[in-house]
XYZ file of C-alpha atoms in Angstrom:
667
model
C 0.000 0.000 0.000
C 1.355 3.433 -0.857
C 2.080 6.116 1.716
C -0.960 8.112 0.568
C -3.214 5.085 1.000
C -1.790 4.504 4.486
C -2.530 8.092 5.536
C -6.042 7.884 4.100
C -6.712 4.708 6.049
C -5.363 6.226 9.271
C -7.599 9.283 8.865
C -10.594 7.072 8.110
C -9.819 4.866 11.101
C -9.519 7.915 13.362
C -12.915 9.190 12.249
C -14.507 5.792 12.721
C -12.911 5.333 16.161
C -14.028 8.790 17.276
C -17.565 8.100 16.114
C -17.503 4.716 17.828
C -16.419 6.261 21.144
C -19.156 8.879 20.965
C -21.746 6.235 20.169
C -20.455 4.043 23.001
C -20.850 6.900 25.441
C -24.367 7.546 24.216
C -25.108 3.840 24.387
C -23.744 3.599 27.937
C -25.896 6.547 28.971
C -28.920 4.942 27.350
C -28.110 1.645 29.024
C -27.894 3.378 32.423
C -31.253 5.042 31.911
C -32.832 1.858 30.606
C -31.229 -0.185 33.345
C -32.652 2.086 36.040
C -36.126 1.751 34.591
C -35.801 -2.006 34.269
C -34.384 -2.277 37.792
C -37.379 -0.456 39.143
C -39.651 -2.748 37.193
C -37.787 -5.788 38.514
C -38.277 -4.662 42.098
C -41.992 -4.249 41.498
C -42.451 -7.530 39.624
C -42.321 -9.768 42.770
C -45.029 -7.673 44.357
C -46.981 -8.070 41.128
C -46.655 -11.833 41.334
C -47.581 -11.904 45.024
C -50.512 -9.590 44.472
C -51.776 -11.654 41.591
C -51.474 -14.869 43.616
C -53.158 -13.263 46.652
C -56.281 -12.202 44.795
C -57.907 -15.610 44.186
C -57.106 -17.025 47.619
C -58.667 -14.200 49.580
C -61.321 -12.558 47.485
C -62.450 -14.748 44.672
C -64.337 -18.000 44.810
C -64.831 -18.535 41.105
C -62.920 -21.224 39.250
C -62.788 -19.049 36.110
C -60.823 -16.220 37.702
C -58.375 -18.710 39.218
C -57.630 -19.969 35.713
C -57.012 -16.397 34.478
C -54.605 -15.733 37.305
C -52.692 -18.977 36.778
C -52.309 -18.151 33.097
C -51.054 -14.635 33.873
C -48.452 -15.899 36.341
C -46.518 -17.899 33.655
C -45.818 -14.963 31.289
C -45.051 -12.699 34.239
C -42.432 -15.118 35.525
C -40.942 -15.389 32.006
C -40.625 -11.601 31.929
C -38.379 -11.766 34.986
C -36.098 -14.365 33.395
C -35.734 -12.595 30.043
C -35.051 -9.320 31.826
C -31.909 -10.851 33.333
C -30.777 -11.967 29.848
C -31.298 -8.479 28.421
C -29.263 -6.958 31.225
C -26.335 -9.268 30.478
C -26.542 -8.581 26.721
C -26.561 -4.823 27.112
C -23.339 -5.014 29.118
C -21.698 -7.188 26.451
C -22.805 -4.879 23.629
C -20.766 -2.027 25.088
C -17.755 -3.563 23.311
C -16.850 -2.805 19.682
C -17.747 -5.256 16.889
C -14.203 -5.311 15.509
C -12.952 -7.297 18.525
C -15.133 -10.304 17.659
C -17.626 -9.586 14.898
C -19.295 -12.995 14.828
C -19.904 -12.943 18.612
C -21.163 -9.369 18.447
C -23.604 -10.258 15.664
C -24.825 -13.224 17.679
C -25.414 -11.020 20.726
C -27.344 -8.491 18.632
C -29.515 -11.317 17.317
C -30.050 -12.623 20.854
C -30.964 -9.143 22.036
C -33.562 -8.820 19.296
C -35.011 -12.222 20.157
C -35.024 -11.413 23.880
C -36.766 -8.095 23.317
C -39.355 -9.805 21.160
C -39.835 -12.559 23.746
C -40.218 -9.906 26.469
C -42.814 -8.021 24.449
C -44.737 -11.214 23.621
C -44.898 -12.390 27.239
C -45.851 -8.936 28.451
C -48.663 -8.931 25.947
C -49.947 -12.308 27.165
C -49.770 -11.323 30.839
C -51.545 -8.049 30.070
C -54.339 -9.889 28.309
C -54.993 -12.145 31.320
C -54.755 -9.292 33.823
C -57.186 -7.246 31.777
C -59.503 -10.270 31.803
C -59.237 -10.360 35.641
C -60.153 -6.675 35.888
C -63.089 -7.204 33.597
C -64.238 -10.184 35.704
C -63.951 -8.198 38.948
C -65.933 -5.317 37.493
C -68.606 -7.649 36.090
C -68.986 -9.339 39.481
C -69.081 -6.067 41.451
C -65.944 -6.800 43.479
C -65.084 -3.557 45.266
C -61.827 -4.374 46.970
C -59.835 -1.268 45.999
C -56.530 -2.671 47.181
C -56.719 -5.677 44.915
C -57.879 -3.640 41.945
C -55.086 -1.127 42.609
C -52.499 -3.918 42.631
C -53.781 -5.361 39.370
C -53.734 -1.928 37.700
C -50.221 -1.300 38.994
C -49.132 -4.633 37.551
C -50.714 -3.753 34.211
C -48.813 -0.463 34.149
C -45.486 -2.228 34.769
C -46.141 -4.805 32.049
C -47.210 -2.173 29.533
C -44.010 -0.256 30.176
C -41.959 -3.421 29.739
C -43.827 -4.241 26.550
C -42.597 -0.932 25.060
C -38.944 -1.889 25.743
C -38.533 -3.359 22.237
C -39.823 -0.186 20.632
C -37.609 2.070 22.759
C -34.564 -0.132 22.078
C -34.907 0.552 18.339
C -35.210 4.331 18.697
C -32.233 6.675 18.741
C -30.179 6.086 21.862
C -31.850 2.749 22.463
C -29.929 -0.446 23.173
C -30.555 -2.104 19.820
C -30.259 1.107 17.805
C -26.827 1.857 19.269
C -25.647 -1.680 18.561
C -26.832 -1.443 14.951
C -25.100 1.925 14.614
C -21.870 0.227 15.630
C -22.403 -2.429 12.974
C -22.867 0.256 10.321
C -19.611 1.887 11.405
C -17.849 -1.473 11.306
C -19.270 -2.132 7.814
C -17.823 1.124 6.513
C -14.513 0.548 8.292
C -14.084 -2.863 6.648
C -14.780 -1.342 3.233
C -12.321 1.503 3.812
C -9.577 -0.819 5.059
C -9.961 -2.988 1.961
C -10.152 -0.135 -0.530
C -7.663 -1.350 -3.125
C -7.566 0.616 -6.393
C -7.520 -1.262 -9.682
C -4.190 -0.771 -11.470
C -5.131 0.329 -14.978
C -2.775 -0.252 -17.898
C -4.014 1.861 -20.815
C -1.270 0.455 -23.060
C -2.265 -3.158 -22.597
C -2.576 -4.905 -25.942
C -4.789 -7.623 -24.509
C -7.698 -5.517 -23.244
C -10.110 -7.020 -25.725
C -9.100 -10.548 -24.809
C -9.368 -10.231 -21.056
C -11.680 -12.543 -19.165
C -15.244 -11.277 -19.003
C -15.736 -12.147 -15.329
C -13.115 -10.735 -12.984
C -12.214 -12.363 -9.652
C -13.498 -10.743 -6.491
C -11.117 -7.971 -5.371
C -11.583 -8.797 -1.649
C -10.599 -11.911 0.333
C -13.305 -14.455 1.096
C -13.105 -13.737 4.830
C -13.765 -10.041 4.240
C -16.705 -10.815 1.953
C -18.195 -13.074 4.619
C -17.912 -10.336 7.262
C -19.655 -7.849 4.994
C -22.376 -10.359 4.157
C -23.006 -11.085 7.835
C -23.351 -7.399 8.707
C -25.623 -6.796 5.712
C -27.845 -9.701 6.748
C -28.179 -8.356 10.296
C -28.844 -4.770 9.182
C -31.314 -5.932 6.550
C -33.254 -7.784 9.248
C -33.646 -4.454 11.043
C -34.713 -2.483 7.942
C -31.353 -0.751 7.584
C -30.431 -2.094 4.139
C -30.815 1.282 2.385
C -28.335 2.929 4.742
C -26.000 -0.010 4.245
C -26.188 0.292 0.440
C -25.669 4.054 0.639
C -22.467 3.536 2.632
C -21.266 0.836 0.260
C -21.887 3.003 -2.814
C -20.098 5.961 -1.227
C -16.927 4.017 -0.400
C -16.768 2.025 -3.636
C -17.387 5.139 -5.767
C -14.417 6.838 -4.134
C -12.351 3.732 -4.792
C -13.414 3.653 -8.447
C -12.697 7.331 -8.993
C -9.250 6.912 -7.475
C -8.601 4.099 -9.951
C -9.574 6.438 -12.802
C -7.168 9.165 -11.683
C -4.317 7.361 -13.429
C -6.100 7.785 -16.780
C -6.571 11.586 -16.678
C -10.179 11.679 -17.887
C -10.585 15.483 -17.806
C -11.139 15.505 -21.573
C -14.518 13.808 -21.064
C -15.957 16.992 -19.584
C -14.591 19.569 -22.019
C -17.132 21.923 -23.510
C -18.813 21.091 -26.819
C -17.302 24.097 -28.608
C -13.884 22.469 -28.358
C -15.254 19.504 -30.314
C -16.387 21.519 -33.284
C -13.835 19.739 -35.445
C -12.944 16.087 -34.889
C -9.413 16.682 -36.189
C -8.766 18.780 -33.090
C -9.749 15.987 -30.708
C -9.031 12.765 -32.598
C -6.318 11.889 -30.071
C -8.978 12.083 -27.357
C -11.162 9.661 -29.310
C -8.295 7.177 -29.383
C -7.892 7.604 -25.624
C -11.650 7.242 -25.127
C -11.665 3.887 -26.903
C -8.893 2.544 -24.667
C -10.231 4.086 -21.482
C -13.793 2.846 -21.951
C -12.543 -0.712 -22.415
C -10.411 -0.396 -19.296
C -13.320 1.062 -17.331
C -15.736 -1.688 -18.332
C -13.467 -4.736 -18.352
C -11.392 -3.897 -15.297
C -13.111 -1.364 -13.031
C -16.854 -1.880 -13.576
C -16.417 -5.630 -13.940
C -14.746 -5.677 -10.528
C -17.546 -3.641 -8.951
C -20.164 -5.884 -10.547
C -18.583 -8.998 -9.056
C -18.127 -7.409 -5.641
C -21.727 -6.157 -5.492
C -22.905 -9.636 -6.405
C -20.789 -11.186 -3.646
C -21.601 -8.771 -0.832
C -25.368 -8.505 -1.462
C -25.857 -11.997 -2.883
C -28.359 -13.051 -0.200
C -30.456 -9.943 -0.778
C -31.281 -10.918 -4.354
C -30.190 -9.695 -7.808
C -32.523 -6.702 -7.771
C -30.755 -5.286 -4.716
C -27.146 -5.795 -5.775
C -27.741 -4.739 -9.389
C -29.360 -1.542 -8.163
C -26.318 -0.974 -5.956
C -23.993 -1.599 -8.912
C -25.986 0.789 -11.112
C -25.531 3.582 -8.569
C -21.778 2.982 -8.405
C -21.152 3.025 -12.163
C -23.469 5.986 -12.689
C -21.783 8.071 -10.016
C -18.327 6.902 -11.134
C -18.581 8.323 -14.656
C -20.015 5.827 -17.156
C -22.438 8.509 -18.345
C -19.521 10.884 -18.992
C -18.006 8.309 -21.345
C -21.273 8.000 -23.258
C -21.803 11.784 -23.425
C -18.317 12.237 -24.884
C -19.097 9.768 -27.654
C -22.333 11.628 -28.350
C -20.387 14.896 -28.640
C -18.223 13.359 -31.359
C -21.314 12.387 -33.360
C -22.366 16.050 -33.289
C -19.090 17.401 -34.701
C -18.590 18.652 -38.239
C -18.707 15.963 -40.891
C -15.347 15.249 -42.493
C -13.384 12.145 -43.499
C -11.529 12.001 -40.190
C -14.838 11.885 -38.369
C -15.844 8.760 -40.308
C -12.698 6.985 -39.130
C -13.260 8.096 -35.552
C -16.903 7.000 -35.649
C -15.762 3.593 -36.879
C -13.301 3.459 -33.975
C -16.096 4.298 -31.523
C -18.362 1.683 -33.091
C -15.587 -0.900 -32.864
C -15.174 -0.189 -29.160
C -18.919 -0.415 -28.488
C -19.163 -3.601 -30.516
C -16.271 -5.194 -28.621
C -17.999 -4.294 -25.355
C -21.494 -5.294 -26.489
C -21.586 -8.560 -24.521
C -20.154 -6.837 -21.434
C -22.660 -3.982 -21.696
C -25.577 -6.396 -22.001
C -24.438 -8.378 -18.980
C -23.367 -5.509 -16.727
C -25.969 -2.912 -17.658
C -28.860 -5.073 -18.860
C -31.001 -4.764 -15.733
C -33.841 -2.334 -15.097
C -31.620 -0.370 -12.693
C -29.376 0.660 -15.619
C -32.136 1.963 -17.891
C -30.444 5.378 -18.245
C -27.191 3.743 -19.347
C -29.082 1.578 -21.835
C -30.895 4.598 -23.297
C -27.717 6.659 -23.688
C -25.866 3.704 -25.231
C -28.632 3.204 -27.809
C -28.607 6.923 -28.636
C -24.827 6.869 -29.035
C -24.933 3.800 -31.258
C -27.665 5.345 -33.392
C -25.661 8.562 -33.777
C -22.504 6.640 -34.705
C -24.234 4.466 -37.330
C -26.202 7.273 -38.968
C -23.256 9.686 -38.832
C -20.807 7.216 -40.380
C -23.229 6.235 -43.153
C -24.004 9.868 -43.938
C -20.324 10.724 -44.411
C -19.620 7.556 -46.390
C -22.427 8.203 -48.884
C -21.362 11.839 -49.300
C -17.683 11.126 -50.058
C -18.017 11.055 -53.883
C -19.990 14.282 -53.830
C -17.328 15.982 -51.747
C -14.607 14.773 -54.138
C -16.584 16.251 -57.010
C -16.895 19.586 -55.177
C -13.086 19.910 -55.268
C -13.069 19.831 -59.065
C -13.080 23.596 -59.316
C -9.954 23.933 -57.185
C -6.546 24.519 -58.789
C -4.024 21.739 -59.453
C -0.491 21.893 -57.993
C 1.749 24.318 -59.862
C 4.658 21.878 -59.776
C 2.784 19.107 -61.608
C 2.858 16.759 -58.610
C 0.044 14.577 -57.289
C -2.663 16.706 -55.610
C -3.053 16.185 -51.902
C -6.667 15.267 -52.495
C -5.664 12.376 -54.760
C -3.107 10.942 -52.338
C -5.480 11.474 -49.432
C -8.460 9.821 -51.100
C -6.489 6.788 -52.245
C -4.919 6.382 -48.799
C -8.330 6.914 -47.243
C -9.952 4.261 -49.425
C -7.113 1.875 -48.607
C -7.864 2.282 -44.919
C -11.598 1.823 -45.451
C -10.898 -1.400 -47.334
C -8.428 -2.678 -44.734
C -9.052 -5.456 -42.256
C -9.607 -2.953 -39.446
C -12.274 -0.779 -41.063
C -14.017 -2.665 -43.856
C -15.769 -5.176 -41.539
C -16.888 -2.282 -39.334
C -18.151 -0.267 -42.291
C -19.993 -3.305 -43.621
C -21.534 -3.925 -40.205
C -22.656 -0.307 -39.865
C -24.212 -0.268 -43.326
C -25.952 -3.553 -42.557
C -27.397 -2.098 -39.354
C -28.688 1.012 -41.081
C -30.215 -1.047 -43.880
C -31.982 -3.207 -41.295
C -33.387 -0.079 -39.625
C -34.818 0.838 -43.011
C -36.117 -2.719 -43.347
C -33.885 -3.193 -46.374
C -31.475 -6.025 -47.109
C -27.786 -5.216 -47.211
C -26.181 -5.645 -50.637
C -22.634 -7.011 -50.610
C -21.492 -4.637 -53.357
C -22.489 -1.431 -51.546
C -18.988 -0.713 -50.271
C -17.161 -1.661 -53.475
C -19.567 0.320 -55.661
C -19.087 3.379 -53.499
C -15.288 3.079 -53.700
C -15.524 2.694 -57.493
C -17.629 5.845 -57.624
C -15.132 7.780 -55.494
C -12.203 6.778 -57.737
C -14.259 7.674 -60.784
C -14.775 11.179 -59.409
C -11.035 11.452 -58.785
C -10.399 10.538 -62.427
C -12.823 13.211 -63.617
C -11.121 15.730 -61.326
C -7.740 14.881 -62.872
C -9.071 15.451 -66.377
C -10.395 18.849 -65.354
C -7.204 19.797 -63.515
C -4.973 18.789 -66.432
C -6.858 21.205 -68.666
C -6.321 23.955 -66.112
C -2.581 23.888 -66.874
C -1.930 26.413 -69.620
C 1.445 24.823 -70.289
C 0.768 21.657 -72.275
C 4.077 20.151 -71.221
C 3.211 20.615 -67.528
C -0.194 19.058 -68.178
C 1.515 15.932 -69.557
C 3.854 15.771 -66.564
C 0.873 16.214 -64.209
C -1.057 13.326 -65.779
C 2.056 11.154 -65.851
C 2.595 11.699 -62.118
C -1.009 10.885 -61.214
C -1.177 7.761 -63.361
C 2.086 6.707 -61.742
C 0.464 7.245 -58.343
C -2.376 4.907 -59.306
C 0.174 2.342 -60.539
C 1.792 2.420 -57.105
C -1.454 1.072 -55.614
C -0.542 -2.402 -56.808
C -0.547 -4.742 -53.825
C -2.768 -2.458 -51.746
C -6.392 -2.966 -50.732
C -7.555 -0.390 -53.255
C -5.388 -1.817 -56.013
C -6.764 -5.288 -55.341
C -10.319 -3.976 -55.526
C -9.765 -2.077 -58.789
C -8.063 -5.071 -60.432
C -5.021 -5.790 -62.587
C -6.554 -4.447 -65.804
C -7.149 -1.110 -64.104
C -3.567 -0.992 -62.853
C -2.151 -1.942 -66.277
C -4.236 0.746 -67.933
C -2.661 3.339 -65.658
C 0.786 1.989 -66.461
C 0.056 2.499 -70.144
C -1.280 5.997 -69.542
C 1.791 6.810 -67.449
C 4.130 5.783 -70.257
C 1.956 7.519 -72.837
C 2.052 10.873 -71.033
C 5.769 10.470 -70.345
C 6.360 10.063 -74.078
C 4.268 13.153 -74.842
C 6.132 15.121 -72.204
C 9.575 14.181 -73.558
C 8.581 14.918 -77.130
C 6.917 18.271 -76.434
C 9.595 19.582 -74.094
C 13.193 18.488 -74.623
C 12.458 16.853 -77.974
C 11.559 20.164 -79.592
C 14.610 21.924 -78.188
C 17.122 19.341 -79.330
C 15.384 18.877 -82.693
C 17.038 22.028 -83.999
C 20.466 20.453 -83.436
C 19.666 17.344 -85.423
C 18.689 19.037 -88.666
C 20.651 18.593 -91.920
C 24.366 19.358 -91.840
C 26.445 21.862 -93.730
C 25.923 25.030 -91.672
C 28.021 28.116 -92.045
C 29.781 29.503 -88.996
C 27.282 32.336 -88.353
C 24.336 29.970 -88.630
C 25.985 27.567 -86.177
C 26.527 30.367 -83.714
C 22.975 31.559 -84.152
C 21.571 28.077 -83.678
C 23.683 27.466 -80.569
C 22.579 30.765 -79.142
C 18.935 29.929 -79.793
C 19.429 26.489 -78.246
C 21.032 28.002 -75.142
C 18.153 30.434 -74.673
C 15.485 27.774 -75.125
C 17.318 25.324 -72.880
C 17.787 27.933 -70.146
C 14.122 28.862 -70.306
C 12.941 25.247 -70.246
C 15.328 24.266 -67.483
C 14.410 27.274 -65.368
C 10.724 26.500 -65.790
C 11.048 22.788 -65.101
C 13.392 23.216 -62.183
C 10.248 23.898 -60.117
C 8.436 20.814 -61.399
C 8.348 17.633 -59.372
C 8.175 13.894 -60.020
C 7.393 12.401 -56.568
C 8.072 8.803 -57.569
C 11.827 8.292 -57.315
C 11.912 5.383 -59.767
C 9.967 7.340 -62.361
C 12.133 10.406 -61.808
C 15.343 8.450 -62.352
C 13.868 6.749 -65.401
C 12.819 10.045 -66.975
C 16.169 11.705 -66.379
C 17.930 8.711 -67.812
C 15.736 8.746 -70.924
C 16.323 12.468 -71.452
C 20.073 12.057 -71.086
C 20.210 9.002 -73.325
C 17.981 10.519 -75.998
C 19.279 14.074 -76.239
C 22.783 14.433 -74.792
C 24.271 12.361 -77.668
C 22.578 14.765 -80.091
C 24.220 17.701 -78.343
C 27.613 15.957 -78.204
C 27.455 15.097 -81.903
C 26.496 18.635 -82.819
C 29.426 20.069 -80.894
C 31.787 17.578 -82.431
C 30.598 18.516 -85.922
C 30.170 22.270 -85.589
C 31.605 23.332 -82.287
C 34.913 24.300 -83.878
C 33.131 26.979 -85.929
C 31.932 28.644 -82.754
C 35.438 28.479 -81.283
C 36.805 30.849 -83.977
C 34.958 33.621 -82.227
C 36.831 35.760 -79.757
C 34.407 34.651 -77.012
C 33.445 31.073 -77.887
C 31.756 30.574 -74.467
C 28.982 32.865 -75.607
C 27.894 30.170 -78.052
C 28.979 26.891 -76.436
C 27.554 27.619 -72.992
C 27.366 24.028 -71.718
C 29.747 21.165 -71.916
C 28.337 17.737 -72.572
C 29.039 16.712 -68.975
C 27.463 19.911 -67.625
C 24.352 19.435 -69.730
C 24.018 15.831 -68.561
C 24.367 16.880 -64.912
C 21.667 19.519 -65.257
C 19.200 17.184 -66.937
C 19.868 14.503 -64.311
C 19.039 16.918 -61.476
C 15.528 17.742 -62.642
C 12.201 17.023 -60.846
C 13.623 16.700 -57.334
C 11.002 17.172 -54.574
C 11.583 20.277 -52.518
C 12.856 19.582 -49.020
C 10.564 20.545 -46.165
C 11.842 22.582 -43.240
C 12.606 19.367 -41.418
C 14.609 18.124 -44.410
C 12.303 15.197 -45.048
C 10.687 14.415 -48.392
C 8.560 11.540 -47.204
C 4.850 11.931 -47.558
C 3.130 11.066 -44.278
C 0.314 8.730 -45.138
C -0.784 7.751 -41.696
C -4.517 8.240 -41.431
C -4.031 9.554 -37.901
C -2.191 12.556 -39.426
C -4.740 13.324 -42.099
C -5.115 16.912 -40.997
C -1.476 17.549 -41.959
C -2.119 16.183 -45.448
C -5.492 17.525 -46.416
C -5.647 20.888 -44.619
C -8.708 22.721 -45.895
C -8.844 21.184 -49.377
C -11.171 18.347 -48.521
C -13.487 19.316 -45.727
C -16.951 17.888 -45.977
C -19.468 20.700 -45.786
C -22.632 18.673 -46.056
C -24.827 21.657 -45.378
C -23.673 23.106 -48.690
C -24.714 20.064 -50.694
């Protein structure tokens, strides 16, 4: 036990001990007062017996009254005997239950039985004495002394008969003893308040056993059960449950402190955008599983053990109060907040994560919270599930429309793959993965069943096809937005190359080999067009027929230098993200056109060298030209120096920014 736990237990013990001492003093005072009254009654009881016996011998000649008196004497004598027992018990009950709980419980039970026996015998004796009075009055017996003695005896018995009632009132013998048992019950709970050690990084949360072992030793459970049984017999079960709920709630909340659950109670405005709180959703999924499978499961088992003899209705109601006060509703409200956030692709993923968590906990929820006492939890869970299913389906069906809405945006100026294209293909890959596709299928099936429609197996695949189709239409539109035809070819080459790279992925497998091969052909086709319309035209002037005069050679070299500089300067800002394609293109350019330049210089370069400044005409050496062409299309380094494109779906907000936000209200 930690130092903090030790201090807490000492403080709790001090409070309990102080309360126990005060109650003992009050009990002792009550015992003194009660003892004095009983002692007075005891002293008067022999005179009652003598007076009752004296009546028939001296004043009454009727057989009937003799029978009444004989019957009254038996209960009166029993009252004397049970009084002695009660006196002994009240002395013993001055001790504290913790010294010997089983003996103390036995004495409390004996006290209750003795008080009941006393009241029953008093009632019988009173009935027979009242019958004697009635007989004396009916037979006009006017002996005032005898009648006075009988009335005095009745008064004593009536006062004794009320002993049971007074013992149960505040300050009474039995009430004080039961108060001590309540204090002992709480003390046992406090002393055994062991927090559940929660491991939010456990990889086996989903596979943990559904039914947890009891967190308290068997001997402790038996003590609690015995006290509950005794208190229940005296109509103190509600107070007992209230104490139990109070202590166990504190224990549960202390267990949760290690998880830092403050995010559950943040205001709704902070959840306007799921991308701002997606890390909290991931935490929520882990924390809810920990709460249910470790904390609430433990409380469920303990409630069942402690209040087992009181019936399932009692202990399930007790459990419901603990989980409600401990924060289960806060978990469900948080999930509901997420369903009310703005619709965007990230939200769909997070809703699928929430659904996965709820589905994994479905059996546990039904078992733990299936009773009538947990009706509020059941209602909120159904509302959350409904919001998750409808919200996820709404976003999924709107994805193609939102892709189409981006068609009017501008393509990248460097000819690279638009962020939308890389995002959508990555996004579809995740939706088709083993983690999300079964969940998406399950959600769509549920919504179809709510509509009383049968789920069609091709719903998901058809929707993905439609999304990719919209991406293709966007690319056609964006390629036409490039005023430079050469850049348009490079742009289409890059995007078809991106689709080729999907081979071996979930999306590539769905689209099929023919689709992938078609993109390979389009990639090569646009690469050919690019090479021909860019560097091909520039170097074409150097491969024309031979036999140039010196001035014409100089002029042609000058023109070539200007066109090359312009083309190189323009294309130095263009990008080919795929390294293999970039190397292949540079190699093709070098292999196709550098030999043309080398041959031209070999044939006519000497004519330019006759000039006083030959460098004005032969600006580049063959090696320099090759180096420049080989350095083209390099991706620009980010500030961190990394060129890798982060494709983790958890970092979508860094990829998409504001280019692909679903604004369903605008549709």
